[in-house]
Each structure stands twice: as structure tokens, then as C-alpha cells.
Amino acid sequence: AQDVAGIPNISSNPASGLVATDVNTVTTAPATPNSYFISSTLGGTYTVGAGGNYTTLTAAVNAYNTACLTGPVVFNLLDATYSGSETFPISINANPDANATNTLTIQPAAGVVVAVTGTSGASGTALIRLNGARYVTIDGLNTGGASLSMENTSTNAGTAVIWLSSNGAGLGATNNSIR
């Protein structure tokens, strides 16, 4: 419905760049309109590997990094090896929804012996980086004889398999377990 306000009865936020005579006649849109991103949700148990919910650990962690957590997340590793298809370093970032309930666990699936092997490349990197991440558990031994080993084959000094890093003062990786 139109009201009886003077012309033009239109505005935008931000107003910069808007050229319009009314809501039906916008000749130039705002220069930098406000926008928002709707994130997907993640919560539950997911399989990682051939035929799984995610084909690589890199893809699974990328989904975790951008998701709104609705509960604990478990990534069960299905394949015997994770190497050539992965993009190292795999960075598990701080997720604002992570807490004592909304945790992340990475573990081998029951009965699977898993090896994560690759090179992190340059010094100051790792295969797995907990980049300010909170409440992450990398569990090397599941039930039924399953196990998880990791090896960084980089020959550069200053590399690691798992790196706990900070995003600044008071923003370190906290409440994490590697077992």
C-alpha cells in the first residue's frame, strides 16, 4: 500500500548509491547493500571416506567450519588412508557454536585401521591445525581394534602433525583432546 508521504518515499540502508523515484522505479541499486549468509546446520554422526557423507576429511572439516552446530558432531573415518585427496593443512577453525555439548570428535570407524599421511609443506604448518578451535577430540582408538595414526612427511623444520594455534589474546584452542 502506498501512503501519502512526499515523493520519493524510498530509502535503503546504506543509502549510498541509491537512485529511485519510488519502490517500482529503482534506477541504481545501493553501492554496497547489506547482506547476510544463512549457514547450514550440523549435528550428529557422519561418515568420512568413499561412500560416506563426506569423501575427504578436508570436506568434512570445511562443513564443520561453516556450520551452525545443533549438537555434538562425530566424523567416523571409513578409509584406511587419508593422504592424496586431502588438502593439508586441514584447519579446524573456531566455531562460535562449539561448547561442552556441541563437540567435534574425529575417530576411525569400528574395525578400521586409519592412517592420515601427508606433507604440510612449509615450516610453521601441520597436517591438522586447531586454529582457535574449542571442544575437539581426535580419538586414535575406537572399539573393535580400530586405530588412527598420523604422519607428517615434510622434511622442513618447524612442522607438526597437530598444531594448536591461537587467533589472538584469549582466543586460543581450548578444551581439546588428542588421545
mmCIF file of C-alpha atoms in Angstrom:
data_model
loop_
_atom_site.group_PDB
_atom_site.id
_atom_site.type_symbol
_atom_site.label_atom_id
_atom_site.label_comp_id
_atom_site.label_asym_id
_atom_site.label_seq_id
_atom_site.Cartn_x
_atom_site.Cartn_y
_atom_site.Cartn_z
ATOM 1 C CA ALA A 1 0.000 0.000 0.000
ATOM 2 C CA GLN A 2 1.183 3.493 -0.825
ATOM 3 C CA ASP A 3 0.984 6.196 1.781
ATOM 4 C CA VAL A 4 0.634 9.896 1.141
ATOM 5 C CA ALA A 5 4.209 10.851 2.051
ATOM 6 C CA GLY A 6 6.107 13.138 -0.253
ATOM 7 C CA ILE A 7 7.997 11.728 -3.248
ATOM 8 C CA PRO A 8 10.339 9.944 -3.176
ATOM 9 C CA ASN A 9 9.138 7.743 -0.351
ATOM 10 C CA ILE A 10 12.033 5.293 -0.541
ATOM 11 C CA SER A 11 15.213 4.663 1.359
ATOM 12 C CA SER A 12 17.840 1.982 1.739
ATOM 13 C CA ASN A 13 20.460 1.003 4.241
ATOM 14 C CA PRO A 14 23.077 2.003 3.347
ATOM 15 C CA ALA A 15 21.685 4.898 1.345
ATOM 16 C CA SER A 16 24.900 5.461 -0.614
ATOM 17 C CA GLY A 17 24.398 4.992 -4.359
ATOM 18 C CA LEU A 18 20.608 4.597 -4.355
ATOM 19 C CA VAL A 19 18.785 6.365 -7.189
ATOM 20 C CA ALA A 20 14.998 5.868 -7.218
ATOM 21 C CA THR A 21 11.785 7.793 -7.631
ATOM 22 C CA ASP A 22 9.594 5.169 -5.924
ATOM 23 C CA VAL A 23 9.732 1.482 -4.969
ATOM 24 C CA ASN A 24 8.806 0.471 -8.511
ATOM 25 C CA THR A 25 11.439 2.632 -10.184
ATOM 26 C CA VAL A 26 14.928 1.920 -8.833
ATOM 27 C CA THR A 27 17.428 3.021 -11.474
ATOM 28 C CA THR A 28 20.584 2.425 -9.403
ATOM 29 C CA ALA A 29 20.869 -0.009 -6.507
ATOM 30 C CA PRO A 30 22.817 0.902 -3.355
ATOM 31 C CA ALA A 31 26.606 0.747 -3.795
ATOM 32 C CA THR A 32 27.160 -1.845 -1.042
ATOM 33 C CA PRO A 33 23.836 -3.302 0.070
ATOM 34 C CA ASN A 34 23.681 -5.151 3.354
ATOM 35 C CA SER A 35 23.707 -8.904 3.043
ATOM 36 C CA TYR A 36 23.648 -11.993 5.188
ATOM 37 C CA PHE A 37 24.575 -15.633 4.848
ATOM 38 C CA ILE A 38 22.394 -18.484 6.066
ATOM 39 C CA SER A 39 24.627 -21.277 7.314
ATOM 40 C CA SER A 40 23.766 -24.937 7.146
ATOM 41 C CA THR A 41 23.336 -26.894 10.367
ATOM 42 C CA LEU A 42 25.461 -29.794 11.537
ATOM 43 C CA GLY A 43 24.897 -32.200 14.394
ATOM 44 C CA GLY A 44 25.124 -35.990 14.627
ATOM 45 C CA THR A 45 27.368 -38.753 13.316
ATOM 46 C CA TYR A 46 28.788 -38.555 9.783
ATOM 47 C CA THR A 47 30.956 -40.929 7.785
ATOM 48 C CA VAL A 48 34.076 -39.687 6.011
ATOM 49 C CA GLY A 49 35.601 -41.569 3.083
ATOM 50 C CA ALA A 50 34.498 -43.418 -0.039
ATOM 51 C CA GLY A 51 30.721 -43.791 0.051
ATOM 52 C CA GLY A 52 30.416 -41.614 3.174
ATOM 53 C CA ASN A 53 28.646 -38.366 3.887
ATOM 54 C CA TYR A 54 31.931 -36.591 3.025
ATOM 55 C CA THR A 55 34.551 -38.069 0.697
ATOM 56 C CA THR A 56 37.521 -36.421 2.430
ATOM 57 C CA LEU A 57 38.398 -35.232 5.908
ATOM 58 C CA THR A 58 39.087 -31.821 4.337
ATOM 59 C CA ALA A 59 35.470 -31.613 3.092
ATOM 60 C CA ALA A 60 34.080 -32.739 6.451
ATOM 61 C CA VAL A 61 36.104 -30.146 8.369
ATOM 62 C CA ASN A 62 35.138 -27.410 5.885
ATOM 63 C CA ALA A 63 31.475 -28.252 6.550
ATOM 64 C CA TYR A 64 32.105 -28.068 10.314
ATOM 65 C CA ASN A 65 33.893 -24.717 9.991
ATOM 66 C CA THR A 66 30.914 -23.044 8.288
ATOM 67 C CA ALA A 67 28.003 -24.775 10.039
ATOM 68 C CA CYS A 68 25.699 -23.814 12.869
ATOM 69 C CA LEU A 69 26.156 -26.669 15.333
ATOM 70 C CA THR A 70 22.934 -28.243 16.610
ATOM 71 C CA GLY A 71 24.610 -30.887 18.781
ATOM 72 C CA PRO A 72 27.760 -32.970 19.022
ATOM 73 C CA VAL A 73 29.428 -33.857 15.704
ATOM 74 C CA VAL A 74 31.260 -37.150 15.134
ATOM 75 C CA PHE A 75 33.276 -37.840 11.990
ATOM 76 C CA ASN A 76 33.855 -41.601 11.613
ATOM 77 C CA LEU A 77 36.733 -42.294 9.217
ATOM 78 C CA LEU A 78 35.890 -45.153 6.816
ATOM 79 C CA ASP A 79 39.014 -45.388 4.628
ATOM 80 C CA ALA A 80 42.356 -46.947 5.519
ATOM 81 C CA THR A 81 44.305 -43.934 4.238
ATOM 82 C CA TYR A 82 43.751 -40.200 4.024
ATOM 83 C CA SER A 83 46.524 -38.577 2.030
ATOM 84 C CA GLY A 84 46.471 -37.640 -1.672
ATOM 85 C CA SER A 85 42.895 -36.336 -1.767
ATOM 86 C CA GLU A 86 43.343 -34.178 1.330
ATOM 87 C CA THR A 87 44.369 -30.529 1.312
ATOM 88 C CA PHE A 88 46.915 -30.088 4.104
ATOM 89 C CA PRO A 89 46.924 -28.371 6.438
ATOM 90 C CA ILE A 90 43.360 -29.249 7.408
ATOM 91 C CA SER A 91 42.358 -26.313 9.581
ATOM 92 C CA ILE A 92 39.653 -26.794 12.198
ATOM 93 C CA ASN A 93 38.634 -23.223 12.948
ATOM 94 C CA ALA A 94 36.896 -21.693 15.941
ATOM 95 C CA ASN A 95 33.186 -22.409 15.599
ATOM 96 C CA PRO A 96 31.043 -19.970 17.619
ATOM 97 C CA ASP A 97 28.583 -22.771 18.456
ATOM 98 C CA ALA A 98 31.222 -25.125 19.912
ATOM 99 C CA ASN A 99 30.789 -25.777 23.629
ATOM 100 C CA ALA A 100 30.852 -28.640 26.140
ATOM 101 C CA THR A 101 27.739 -30.090 24.441
ATOM 102 C CA ASN A 102 28.430 -29.201 20.806
ATOM 103 C CA THR A 103 31.752 -31.013 20.446
ATOM 104 C CA LEU A 104 33.647 -32.387 17.450
ATOM 105 C CA THR A 105 35.111 -35.900 17.535
ATOM 106 C CA ILE A 106 37.251 -37.356 14.740
ATOM 107 C CA GLN A 107 37.780 -41.101 15.051
ATOM 108 C CA PRO A 108 38.181 -44.263 12.990
ATOM 109 C CA ALA A 109 35.025 -46.222 12.247
ATOM 110 C CA ALA A 110 34.671 -49.514 14.124
ATOM 111 C CA GLY A 111 37.208 -52.085 12.918
ATOM 112 C CA VAL A 112 39.096 -49.690 10.606
ATOM 113 C CA VAL A 113 42.831 -49.029 10.910
ATOM 114 C CA VAL A 114 43.280 -45.468 9.610
ATOM 115 C CA ALA A 115 46.455 -43.618 8.570
ATOM 116 C CA VAL A 116 46.468 -39.881 7.835
ATOM 117 C CA THR A 117 49.698 -39.239 5.968
ATOM 118 C CA GLY A 118 50.974 -36.286 4.016
ATOM 119 C CA THR A 119 53.204 -33.273 3.974
ATOM 120 C CA SER A 120 52.228 -29.971 5.471
ATOM 121 C CA GLY A 121 54.842 -28.296 3.284
ATOM 122 C CA ALA A 122 56.411 -25.118 4.618
ATOM 123 C CA SER A 123 57.662 -24.630 8.145
ATOM 124 C CA GLY A 124 55.145 -23.356 10.655
ATOM 125 C CA THR A 125 52.391 -25.687 9.416
ATOM 126 C CA ALA A 126 50.888 -29.046 10.328
ATOM 127 C CA LEU A 127 48.654 -31.775 8.917
ATOM 128 C CA ILE A 128 45.857 -30.784 11.304
ATOM 129 C CA ARG A 129 45.606 -27.268 12.721
ATOM 130 C CA LEU A 130 43.279 -26.491 15.590
ATOM 131 C CA ASN A 131 43.005 -22.807 14.754
ATOM 132 C CA GLY A 132 41.380 -21.408 17.881
ATOM 133 C CA ALA A 133 39.101 -24.457 17.851
ATOM 134 C CA ARG A 134 37.380 -25.498 21.062
ATOM 135 C CA TYR A 135 35.992 -28.840 22.253
ATOM 136 C CA VAL A 136 37.660 -31.000 19.593
ATOM 137 C CA THR A 137 38.666 -34.612 20.267
ATOM 138 C CA ILE A 138 40.902 -36.573 17.922
ATOM 139 C CA ASP A 139 40.397 -40.114 19.166
ATOM 140 C CA GLY A 140 43.009 -42.598 17.936
ATOM 141 C CA LEU A 141 41.461 -45.754 19.275
ATOM 142 C CA ASN A 142 37.851 -46.716 18.815
ATOM 143 C CA THR A 143 36.185 -50.027 19.660
ATOM 144 C CA GLY A 144 36.851 -53.280 17.834
ATOM 145 C CA GLY A 145 40.580 -52.771 17.252
ATOM 146 C CA ALA A 146 40.219 -49.626 15.176
ATOM 147 C CA SER A 147 43.137 -47.221 15.320
ATOM 148 C CA LEU A 148 44.243 -43.872 13.957
ATOM 149 C CA SER A 149 47.822 -42.863 13.164
ATOM 150 C CA MET A 150 49.064 -39.606 11.656
ATOM 151 C CA GLU A 151 52.391 -38.824 9.997
ATOM 152 C CA ASN A 152 53.697 -35.559 8.579
ATOM 153 C CA THR A 153 56.270 -36.477 5.923
ATOM 154 C CA SER A 154 57.535 -32.904 5.499
ATOM 155 C CA THR A 155 61.317 -32.547 5.775
ATOM 156 C CA ASN A 156 61.059 -28.853 6.701
ATOM 157 C CA ALA A 157 61.911 -27.769 10.221
ATOM 158 C CA GLY A 158 59.096 -26.390 12.350
ATOM 159 C CA THR A 159 56.325 -28.629 11.025
ATOM 160 C CA ALA A 160 53.974 -30.742 13.104
ATOM 161 C CA VAL A 161 51.276 -33.368 12.879
ATOM 162 C CA ILE A 162 48.787 -31.437 15.040
ATOM 163 C CA TRP A 163 49.158 -27.738 15.788
ATOM 164 C CA LEU A 164 47.154 -25.925 18.468
ATOM 165 C CA SER A 165 47.070 -22.276 17.416
ATOM 166 C CA SER A 166 45.556 -19.058 18.684
ATOM 167 C CA ASN A 167 43.550 -16.345 16.944
ATOM 168 C CA GLY A 168 44.890 -13.731 19.381
ATOM 169 C CA ALA A 169 44.901 -12.931 23.082
ATOM 170 C CA GLY A 170 42.293 -15.057 24.837
ATOM 171 C CA LEU A 171 41.341 -16.807 21.582
ATOM 172 C CA GLY A 172 43.465 -19.947 21.808
ATOM 173 C CA ALA A 173 42.478 -23.518 21.083
ATOM 174 C CA THR A 174 40.924 -24.749 24.351
ATOM 175 C CA ASN A 175 39.237 -27.850 25.781
ATOM 176 C CA ASN A 176 40.721 -30.132 23.107
ATOM 177 C CA SER A 177 41.811 -33.764 23.493
ATOM 178 C CA ILE A 178 44.169 -35.861 21.429
ATOM 179 C CA ARG A 179 44.127 -39.489 22.508
#
